[in-house]
Short mmCIF file of C-alpha atoms in Angstrom, two decimals:
data_model
loop_
_atom_site.label_atom_id
_atom_site.label_comp_id
_atom_site.label_asym_id
_atom_site.label_seq_id
_atom_site.Cartn_x
_atom_site.Cartn_y
_atom_site.Cartn_z
CA UNK A 1 -15.56 -19.60 -5.63
CA UNK A 2 -14.72 -19.73 -1.93
CA UNK A 3 -14.99 -23.01 -0.05
CA UNK A 4 -17.95 -22.95 2.39
CA UNK A 5 -15.99 -25.17 4.78
CA UNK A 6 -13.09 -22.74 4.93
CA UNK A 7 -15.43 -19.77 5.23
CA UNK A 8 -17.15 -21.45 8.17
CA UNK A 9 -13.84 -22.06 9.92
CA UNK A 10 -12.77 -18.46 9.51
CA UNK A 11 -16.17 -17.18 10.61
CA UNK A 12 -16.01 -19.27 13.77
CA UNK A 13 -12.58 -17.88 14.62
CA UNK A 14 -13.81 -14.34 14.02
CA UNK A 15 -16.86 -14.85 16.23
CA UNK A 16 -14.71 -16.22 19.05
CA UNK A 17 -12.37 -13.23 18.72
CA UNK A 18 -15.31 -10.83 19.02
CA UNK A 19 -16.87 -12.63 22.01
CA UNK A 20 -13.57 -12.93 23.86
CA UNK A 21 -11.34 -9.93 23.06
CA UNK A 22 -8.84 -11.06 25.70
CA UNK A 23 -8.64 -14.66 24.53
CA UNK A 24 -5.29 -16.13 23.46
CA UNK A 25 -5.76 -18.62 20.60
CA UNK A 26 -3.50 -21.66 21.06
CA UNK A 27 -4.83 -24.26 18.59
CA UNK A 28 -5.27 -22.92 15.07
CA UNK A 29 -2.66 -24.63 12.88
CA UNK A 30 -4.72 -27.83 12.58
CA UNK A 31 -7.31 -25.88 10.58
CA UNK A 32 -4.89 -25.70 7.64
CA UNK A 33 -5.88 -28.85 5.77
CA UNK A 34 -5.81 -29.56 2.02
CA UNK A 35 -9.15 -27.82 1.50
CA UNK A 36 -7.81 -24.76 3.33
CA UNK A 37 -4.67 -24.74 1.19
CA UNK A 38 -6.76 -24.99 -1.98
CA UNK A 39 -8.66 -21.90 -0.87
CA UNK A 40 -5.35 -20.17 -0.19
CA UNK A 41 -4.26 -21.10 -3.73
CA UNK A 42 -7.42 -19.51 -5.14
CA UNK A 43 -6.79 -16.30 -3.17
CA UNK A 44 -3.16 -16.04 -4.24
CA UNK A 45 -2.32 -13.81 -7.19
CA UNK A 46 -1.18 -15.77 -10.22
CA UNK A 47 0.60 -13.01 -12.18
CA UNK A 48 3.64 -12.46 -9.96
CA UNK A 49 7.21 -13.18 -11.00
CA UNK A 50 8.53 -16.61 -9.98
CA UNK A 51 10.80 -16.99 -6.95
CA UNK A 52 14.17 -18.66 -6.59
CA UNK A 53 12.79 -22.04 -7.72
CA UNK A 54 11.40 -20.61 -10.98
CA UNK A 55 7.97 -22.22 -10.44
CA UNK A 56 5.03 -20.23 -11.83
CA UNK A 57 1.40 -20.34 -10.75
CA UNK A 58 0.48 -22.11 -13.98
CA UNK A 59 3.19 -24.71 -13.50
CA UNK A 60 2.20 -25.35 -9.88
CA UNK A 61 -1.47 -25.66 -10.83
CA UNK A 62 -0.90 -28.46 -13.35
CA UNK A 63 -0.59 -31.00 -10.53
CA UNK A 64 -2.40 -28.93 -7.95
CA UNK A 65 -3.94 -31.70 -5.82
CA UNK A 66 -0.68 -33.63 -5.56
CA UNK A 67 1.31 -30.47 -4.84
CA UNK A 68 -1.09 -29.37 -2.11
CA UNK A 69 -1.07 -32.81 -0.48
CA UNK A 70 2.70 -32.69 -0.41
CA UNK A 71 2.67 -29.15 1.01
CA UNK A 72 0.12 -30.11 3.67
CA UNK A 73 2.20 -33.06 4.79
CA UNK A 74 5.31 -30.91 5.21
CA UNK A 75 3.37 -28.25 7.09
CA UNK A 76 1.65 -30.83 9.32
CA UNK A 77 4.90 -32.55 10.28
CA UNK A 78 6.94 -29.38 10.69
CA UNK A 79 9.25 -30.28 7.77
CA UNK A 80 8.32 -27.25 5.68
CA UNK A 81 11.36 -25.14 4.80
CA UNK A 82 10.79 -21.53 3.85
CA UNK A 83 12.83 -20.71 0.73
CA UNK A 84 14.74 -17.42 0.50
CA UNK A 85 13.10 -14.48 -1.23
CA UNK A 86 14.48 -13.46 -4.60
CA UNK A 87 15.31 -9.75 -4.54
CA UNK A 88 15.39 -7.08 -7.23
CA UNK A 89 15.74 -3.31 -6.96
CA UNK A 90 13.64 -0.41 -8.25
CA UNK A 91 14.83 3.18 -8.50
CA UNK A 92 13.23 5.70 -6.13
CA UNK A 93 12.44 9.34 -6.84
CA UNK A 94 15.28 10.52 -4.60
CA UNK A 95 17.87 8.50 -6.53
CA UNK A 96 17.96 5.63 -4.08
CA UNK A 97 16.72 2.11 -4.64
CA UNK A 98 13.82 0.17 -3.17
CA UNK A 99 13.98 -3.63 -2.75
CA UNK A 100 11.32 -5.80 -4.32
CA UNK A 101 10.91 -9.36 -3.11
CA UNK A 102 9.69 -12.34 -5.14
CA UNK A 103 8.79 -15.32 -2.92
CA UNK A 104 8.29 -18.78 -4.35
CA UNK A 105 4.73 -19.51 -5.42
CA UNK A 106 4.25 -22.44 -3.01
CA UNK A 107 5.56 -20.23 -0.23
CA UNK A 108 2.90 -17.67 -1.15
CA UNK A 109 0.20 -20.32 -0.70
CA UNK A 110 1.48 -21.28 2.76
CA UNK A 111 1.78 -17.63 3.75
CA UNK A 112 -1.71 -16.93 2.47
CA UNK A 113 -3.14 -19.75 4.58
CA UNK A 114 -1.52 -18.38 7.76
CA UNK A 115 -2.52 -14.81 6.84
CA UNK A 116 -6.15 -15.93 6.49
CA UNK A 117 -6.11 -17.34 10.03
CA UNK A 118 -4.36 -14.32 11.52
CA UNK A 119 -6.77 -12.03 9.69
CA UNK A 120 -9.80 -13.84 11.11
CA UNK A 121 -8.47 -13.12 14.62
CA UNK A 122 -7.00 -9.65 14.25
CA UNK A 123 -9.61 -8.08 11.99
CA UNK A 124 -11.81 -8.01 15.07
CA UNK A 125 -9.12 -6.10 17.00
CA UNK A 126 -7.94 -3.61 14.39
CA UNK A 127 -9.19 -0.03 14.63
CA UNK A 128 -11.48 1.43 11.99
CA UNK A 129 -8.91 4.11 11.10
CA UNK A 130 -6.41 1.45 9.96
CA UNK A 131 -6.99 1.07 6.22
CA UNK A 132 -3.94 -0.68 4.82
CA UNK A 133 -4.28 -4.12 3.19
CA UNK A 134 -7.62 -4.91 4.77
CA UNK A 135 -10.78 -6.22 3.15
CA UNK A 136 -13.38 -3.46 2.97
CA UNK A 137 -10.73 -0.74 3.28
CA UNK A 138 -8.83 1.19 0.63
CA UNK A 139 -6.57 4.15 0.02
CA UNK A 140 -9.50 6.21 -1.23
CA UNK A 141 -11.44 5.42 1.93
CA UNK A 142 -8.47 6.69 3.95
CA UNK A 143 -8.27 9.83 1.80
CA UNK A 144 -11.98 10.53 2.29
CA UNK A 145 -11.59 10.06 6.03
CA UNK A 146 -8.69 12.53 6.19
CA UNK A 147 -10.84 15.22 4.62
CA UNK A 148 -13.87 14.51 6.82
CA UNK A 149 -11.86 14.28 10.05
CA UNK A 150 -10.10 17.59 9.34
CA UNK A 151 -13.50 19.26 9.04
CA UNK A 152 -15.08 17.39 11.93
CA UNK A 153 -12.22 18.00 14.39
CA UNK A 154 -11.56 21.55 13.25
CA UNK A 155 -7.96 20.57 12.79
CA UNK A 156 -5.24 23.17 13.39
CA UNK A 157 -2.10 21.05 13.05
CA UNK A 158 -1.14 17.86 11.23
CA UNK A 159 1.63 15.62 12.54
CA UNK A 160 3.02 14.12 9.33
CA UNK A 161 5.31 11.32 10.52
CA UNK A 162 7.56 8.92 8.65
CA UNK A 163 8.84 5.62 10.06
CA UNK A 164 12.36 5.14 8.74
CA UNK A 165 12.58 1.86 6.80
CA UNK A 166 9.74 0.17 8.69
CA UNK A 167 9.62 -3.06 6.67
CA UNK A 168 13.43 -3.35 6.72
CA UNK A 169 13.82 -2.73 10.46
CA UNK A 170 10.96 -4.62 12.10
CA UNK A 171 12.43 -6.61 15.00
CA UNK A 172 11.74 -10.35 14.73
CA UNK A 173 11.72 -11.08 18.46
CA UNK A 174 9.35 -8.21 19.23
CA UNK A 175 7.11 -9.23 16.35
CA UNK A 176 6.68 -12.76 17.71
CA UNK A 177 6.14 -11.49 21.27
CA UNK A 178 3.34 -9.22 20.10
CA UNK A 179 1.64 -12.04 18.16
CA UNK A 180 1.83 -14.35 21.21
CA UNK A 181 -0.44 -11.97 23.13
CA UNK A 182 -3.32 -13.02 20.89
CA UNK A 183 -2.15 -16.10 18.91
CA UNK A 184 0.15 -18.45 20.82
CA UNK A 185 0.05 -21.47 18.53
CA UNK A 186 3.54 -23.02 18.39
CA UNK A 187 3.18 -24.37 14.85
CA UNK A 188 2.05 -21.02 13.44
CA UNK A 189 4.73 -19.11 15.34
CA UNK A 190 7.43 -21.45 14.03
CA UNK A 191 6.20 -20.93 10.48
CA UNK A 192 6.23 -17.14 10.89
CA UNK A 193 9.72 -17.40 12.36
CA UNK A 194 10.86 -19.40 9.33
CA UNK A 195 9.60 -16.71 6.97
CA UNK A 196 11.18 -13.92 8.98
CA UNK A 197 14.53 -15.72 8.89
CA UNK A 198 14.35 -17.32 5.42
CA UNK A 199 16.89 -14.92 3.95
CA UNK A 200 17.18 -13.00 0.70
CA UNK A 201 18.77 -14.19 -2.54
CA UNK A 202 20.54 -11.49 -4.59
CA UNK A 203 22.01 -13.07 -7.69
CA UNK A 204 23.93 -16.03 -6.30
CA UNK A 205 24.40 -14.50 -2.83
CA UNK A 206 22.21 -15.57 0.10
CA UNK A 207 21.77 -12.94 2.83
CA UNK A 208 20.11 -13.48 6.20
CA UNK A 209 18.92 -10.11 7.59
CA UNK A 210 18.52 -10.03 11.36
CA UNK A 211 15.46 -7.78 11.12
CA UNK A 212 12.69 -6.84 8.70
CA UNK A 213 9.77 -8.63 7.06
CA UNK A 214 10.06 -10.54 3.76
CA UNK A 215 9.69 -7.98 0.96
CA UNK A 216 6.81 -8.95 -1.28
CA UNK A 217 5.72 -11.69 1.11
CA UNK A 218 2.00 -12.42 1.38
CA UNK A 219 2.37 -12.55 5.17
CA UNK A 220 4.06 -9.12 5.44
CA UNK A 221 0.93 -6.89 5.30
CA UNK A 222 -0.86 -8.66 8.17
CA UNK A 223 2.36 -8.78 10.23
CA UNK A 224 2.93 -5.06 9.74
CA UNK A 225 -0.67 -4.29 10.70
CA UNK A 226 -0.40 -6.43 13.85
CA UNK A 227 2.85 -4.72 14.85
CA UNK A 228 1.63 -1.17 14.24
CA UNK A 229 -1.75 -1.93 15.84
CA UNK A 230 0.14 -2.60 19.05
CA UNK A 231 2.83 0.08 18.69
CA UNK A 232 0.69 2.96 17.37
CA UNK A 233 -3.06 2.38 17.15
CA UNK A 234 -3.72 1.00 20.65
CA UNK A 235 -1.22 3.43 22.17
CA UNK A 236 -3.07 6.36 20.58
CA UNK A 237 -6.48 5.13 21.76
CA UNK A 238 -5.44 4.15 25.30
CA UNK A 239 -2.67 6.55 26.21
CA UNK A 240 -2.86 9.60 23.96
CA UNK A 241 -6.30 10.58 22.73
CA UNK A 242 -8.01 11.14 26.09
CA UNK A 243 -5.03 13.01 27.51
CA UNK A 244 -5.08 15.69 24.86
CA UNK A 245 -6.88 18.94 25.62
CA UNK A 246 -8.59 19.13 22.25
CA UNK A 247 -10.01 16.78 19.67
CA UNK A 248 -7.74 14.67 17.46
CA UNK A 249 -7.66 11.82 14.97
CA UNK A 250 -5.29 9.17 13.65
CA UNK A 251 -5.48 7.68 10.15
CA UNK A 252 -3.08 4.96 9.06
CA UNK A 253 -2.45 3.05 5.85
CA UNK A 254 0.24 0.41 6.54
CA UNK A 255 3.20 2.40 7.90
CA UNK A 256 1.98 5.71 6.45
CA UNK A 257 -0.01 7.69 9.02
CA UNK A 258 -1.21 11.14 10.03
CA UNK A 259 -2.31 12.55 13.38
CA UNK A 260 -4.50 15.66 13.30
CA UNK A 261 -5.00 17.88 16.36
CA UNK A 262 -7.40 20.70 17.12
CA UNK A 263 -4.79 22.44 19.29
CA UNK A 264 -1.17 23.25 18.49
CA UNK A 265 0.06 22.37 22.00
CA UNK A 266 -1.50 18.90 21.68
CA UNK A 267 0.20 18.37 18.32
CA UNK A 268 3.57 19.34 19.78
CA UNK A 269 3.11 16.87 22.64
CA UNK A 270 2.30 14.09 20.17
CA UNK A 271 5.26 15.03 17.98
CA UNK A 272 7.56 14.81 21.00
CA UNK A 273 6.12 11.48 22.18
CA UNK A 274 6.17 9.61 18.86
CA UNK A 275 9.95 9.06 18.60
CA UNK A 276 10.09 7.78 22.20
CA UNK A 277 7.23 5.37 21.59
CA UNK A 278 8.74 3.92 18.42
CA UNK A 279 12.21 3.74 19.94
CA UNK A 280 10.83 1.29 22.52
CA UNK A 281 10.13 -1.06 19.62
CA UNK A 282 13.48 -0.49 17.88
CA UNK A 283 12.06 1.75 15.18
CA UNK A 284 12.96 5.33 14.27
CA UNK A 285 10.75 8.27 13.37
CA UNK A 286 12.66 9.93 10.53
CA UNK A 287 13.56 13.42 11.83
CA UNK A 288 13.94 15.02 8.40
CA UNK A 289 10.70 13.58 6.98
CA UNK A 290 8.52 14.21 10.04
CA UNK A 291 6.92 17.62 10.42
CA UNK A 292 4.32 19.61 12.31
CA UNK A 293 2.19 21.38 9.70
CA UNK A 294 -0.19 24.26 10.23
CA UNK A 295 -3.35 23.17 8.48
CA UNK A 296 -6.46 24.97 9.64
CA UNK A 297 -9.40 26.49 7.85
CA UNK A 298 -8.42 30.04 6.89
CA UNK A 299 -10.45 32.94 8.25
CA UNK A 300 -12.85 34.34 5.69
CA UNK A 301 -11.28 37.78 6.07
CA UNK A 302 -7.83 36.48 5.14
CA UNK A 303 -8.29 35.17 1.62
CA UNK A 304 -4.83 35.84 0.21
CA UNK A 305 -2.46 34.55 2.91
CA UNK A 306 -3.77 31.70 5.00
CA UNK A 307 -0.36 30.83 6.46
CA UNK A 308 -1.14 27.16 5.96
CA UNK A 309 1.20 24.46 4.78
CA UNK A 310 0.46 21.34 2.76
CA UNK A 311 1.06 17.66 3.39
CA UNK A 312 1.36 14.55 1.23
CA UNK A 313 -0.56 11.39 2.02
CA UNK A 314 -1.07 8.33 -0.19
CA UNK A 315 0.21 10.05 -3.30
CA UNK A 316 -1.79 13.28 -2.96
CA UNK A 317 -0.89 16.77 -1.76
CA UNK A 318 -3.60 18.15 0.56
CA UNK A 319 -4.19 21.91 0.72
CA UNK A 320 -6.84 24.53 1.54
CA UNK A 321 -8.36 26.42 -1.41
CA UNK A 322 -11.51 28.29 -2.37
CA UNK A 323 -14.36 26.41 -4.01
CA UNK A 324 -16.28 27.81 -6.95
CA UNK A 325 -18.89 29.03 -4.48
CA UNK A 326 -16.24 30.93 -2.53
CA UNK A 327 -15.97 28.57 0.47
CA UNK A 328 -12.73 27.25 1.94
CA UNK A 329 -12.41 23.53 1.22
CA UNK A 330 -9.67 20.91 1.37
CA UNK A 331 -8.49 19.95 -2.10
CA UNK A 332 -6.09 17.26 -3.27
CA UNK A 333 -3.78 17.02 -6.26
CA UNK A 334 -1.24 14.43 -7.39
CA UNK A 335 1.91 14.79 -5.30
CA UNK A 336 4.92 16.08 -7.26
CA UNK A 337 6.98 12.95 -6.63
CA UNK A 338 4.19 10.68 -7.84
CA UNK A 339 3.58 12.87 -10.90
CA UNK A 340 7.27 12.82 -11.85
CA UNK A 341 7.41 9.07 -11.32
CA UNK A 342 4.36 8.46 -13.52
CA UNK A 343 5.60 10.72 -16.30
CA UNK A 344 9.10 9.23 -16.25
CA UNK A 345 7.68 5.70 -16.37
CA UNK A 346 5.38 6.49 -19.30
CA UNK A 347 8.18 8.21 -21.25
CA UNK A 348 10.43 5.21 -20.64
CA UNK A 349 7.72 2.80 -21.80
CA UNK A 350 7.16 4.71 -25.04
CA UNK A 351 10.91 4.66 -25.70
CA UNK A 352 11.35 0.96 -24.95
CA UNK A 353 8.31 -0.18 -27.01
CA UNK A 354 8.45 2.26 -29.95
CA UNK A 355 9.18 -0.53 -32.46
CA UNK A 356 6.18 -2.66 -31.45
CA UNK A 357 2.95 -2.88 -33.42
CA UNK A 358 1.08 0.44 -33.28
CA UNK A 359 -2.18 -1.15 -32.17
CA UNK A 360 -0.43 -3.00 -29.32
CA UNK A 361 1.22 0.23 -28.18
CA UNK A 362 -2.14 1.98 -28.25
CA UNK A 363 -3.87 -0.71 -26.20
CA UNK A 364 -1.17 -0.69 -23.54
CA UNK A 365 -1.10 3.11 -23.28
CA UNK A 366 -4.87 3.10 -22.84
CA UNK A 367 -4.53 0.58 -20.01
CA UNK A 368 -1.80 2.64 -18.36
CA UNK A 369 -3.77 5.88 -18.58
CA UNK A 370 -6.98 4.30 -17.28
CA UNK A 371 -5.05 2.77 -14.39
CA UNK A 372 -3.63 6.20 -13.55
CA UNK A 373 -7.08 7.81 -13.74
CA UNK A 374 -8.65 5.12 -11.59
CA UNK A 375 -6.31 5.94 -8.70
CA UNK A 376 -5.68 9.67 -9.12
CA UNK A 377 -9.09 10.55 -10.53
CA UNK A 378 -10.54 12.35 -7.52
CA UNK A 379 -12.33 15.68 -7.33
CA UNK A 380 -10.09 18.76 -7.72
CA UNK A 381 -7.36 16.73 -9.46
CA UNK A 382 -8.61 16.89 -13.07
CA UNK A 383 -5.85 19.25 -14.23
CA UNK A 384 -3.13 16.87 -13.05
CA UNK A 385 -4.80 14.07 -15.03
CA UNK A 386 -4.69 16.28 -18.13
CA UNK A 387 -0.97 16.90 -17.57
CA UNK A 388 -0.33 13.15 -17.66
CA UNK A 389 -2.45 12.58 -20.77
CA UNK A 390 -0.71 15.44 -22.63
CA UNK A 391 2.65 14.03 -21.55
CA UNK A 392 1.74 10.61 -22.96
CA UNK A 393 0.75 12.18 -26.29
CA UNK A 394 4.04 14.07 -26.43
CA UNK A 395 6.08 10.98 -25.48
CA UNK A 396 4.26 8.73 -27.95
CA UNK A 397 4.75 11.15 -30.85
CA UNK A 398 8.40 11.76 -29.92
CA UNK A 399 9.36 8.08 -29.84
CA UNK A 400 7.26 7.07 -32.85
CA UNK A 401 9.23 9.71 -34.74
CA UNK A 402 12.43 7.92 -33.81
CA UNK A 403 11.56 4.46 -35.05
CA UNK A 404 13.80 5.28 -38.02
CA UNK A 405 15.52 8.28 -39.62
CA UNK A 406 12.65 8.74 -42.08
CA UNK A 407 9.72 8.39 -39.70
CA UNK A 408 9.41 11.91 -38.24
CA UNK A 409 5.79 12.57 -37.34
CA UNK A 410 4.58 16.18 -37.45
CA UNK A 411 1.79 17.36 -35.21
CA UNK A 412 -0.57 17.41 -38.24
CA UNK A 413 0.13 13.75 -38.94
CA UNK A 414 -0.08 12.88 -35.25
CA UNK A 415 -3.41 14.72 -35.02
CA UNK A 416 -4.82 12.40 -37.69
CA UNK A 417 -3.30 9.45 -35.85
CA UNK A 418 -5.09 10.52 -32.67
CA UNK A 419 -8.43 10.29 -34.44
CA UNK A 420 -7.70 6.68 -35.33
CA UNK A 421 -6.20 5.86 -31.92
CA UNK A 422 -7.89 8.21 -29.42
CA UNK A 423 -6.30 7.97 -25.97
CA UNK A 424 -8.76 7.91 -23.06
CA UNK A 425 -9.57 11.34 -21.68
CA UNK A 426 -9.17 12.12 -17.96
CA UNK A 427 -12.03 11.01 -15.79
CA UNK A 428 -12.97 11.54 -12.15
CA UNK A 429 -13.65 8.12 -10.60
CA UNK A 430 -13.89 9.10 -6.92
CA UNK A 431 -16.14 11.91 -5.70
CA UNK A 432 -14.28 12.29 -2.41
#
């Protein structure tokens, strides 16, 4: 249950930010008292892997009041030292690897407290088309908006842009300069600077990157939104939108964004301007992953060859197709990369856990399938959900058959097993 005192503080900040959109907040750090830190503790996820100090949420919570008093004193006196982030690597679909950061749990609490204050200020500034890591916004809301905006604008072209390694290349000095335009509190800025420069621990090696945000850090989502609000969102509203000859839209989720244009010449102007804009802030628009895509409603007389392309956004491939009533509509299906990733992960899980208790395997597979359905279960994507369910059945039977040399399971036997352990069927969760 949220603290009413903390909620009041945050509400007051938000109201001031609305009343005075040009105000620079200079005294906010004093609001982080023990009560505020306890609220930050409540809002911090407890199931993450421990950081370099090995402290878990459960361990920290055993002496919570004493730990928070100690943390508050170090924050208040400026003696708080940000620990390095423990780093691991995950394989990507293209064969590369993606870094995963694991901050210390106490560091997460401190970051959450600062993120709460920054959020109270900047949530009043952020544009409605920015959906990433914000309360009241979601990926499915962004997906619904893409579809509606394409219809509303009469979109002809989609600028599908990719920022090369955004979280790894964000410039620390520019980040702090942008924050100072709205929040110029020395104590908060020093804390943010400590997190940006805390370093990364890989095995026994400590690395201090000169750029980038802490991977997995609680503070990273709000910092990325602040940076891209200045670099992209405000630039689009103030300098781009009204200068285009036709209608347009921008939709962003973290560093993943699309710009739709009614006219091809407008889209080409935007495509040419984007790299120059991001270069000013020491970021690169990836030339190979950025494209101008023809994406307009096909003429009714041209039903077989629309000439349209497709684009991927938030794990879905968007394309024009005929509805059952014969109308052209925008449909979405699971993107190929995401589908391959999900199927590979499920196959791997069945292999690695084939010797576990059958009931435990069944429960976990049900959880995994429901989680998949809950995200990818949108209208027009039912067939892709069936593909995943059928793949799980195949993988489960295959690896159960290899628990020993004598345990081969025929389809007849597996069919009886399915009646005892019925996997959840595909379900559409989002009518968007």
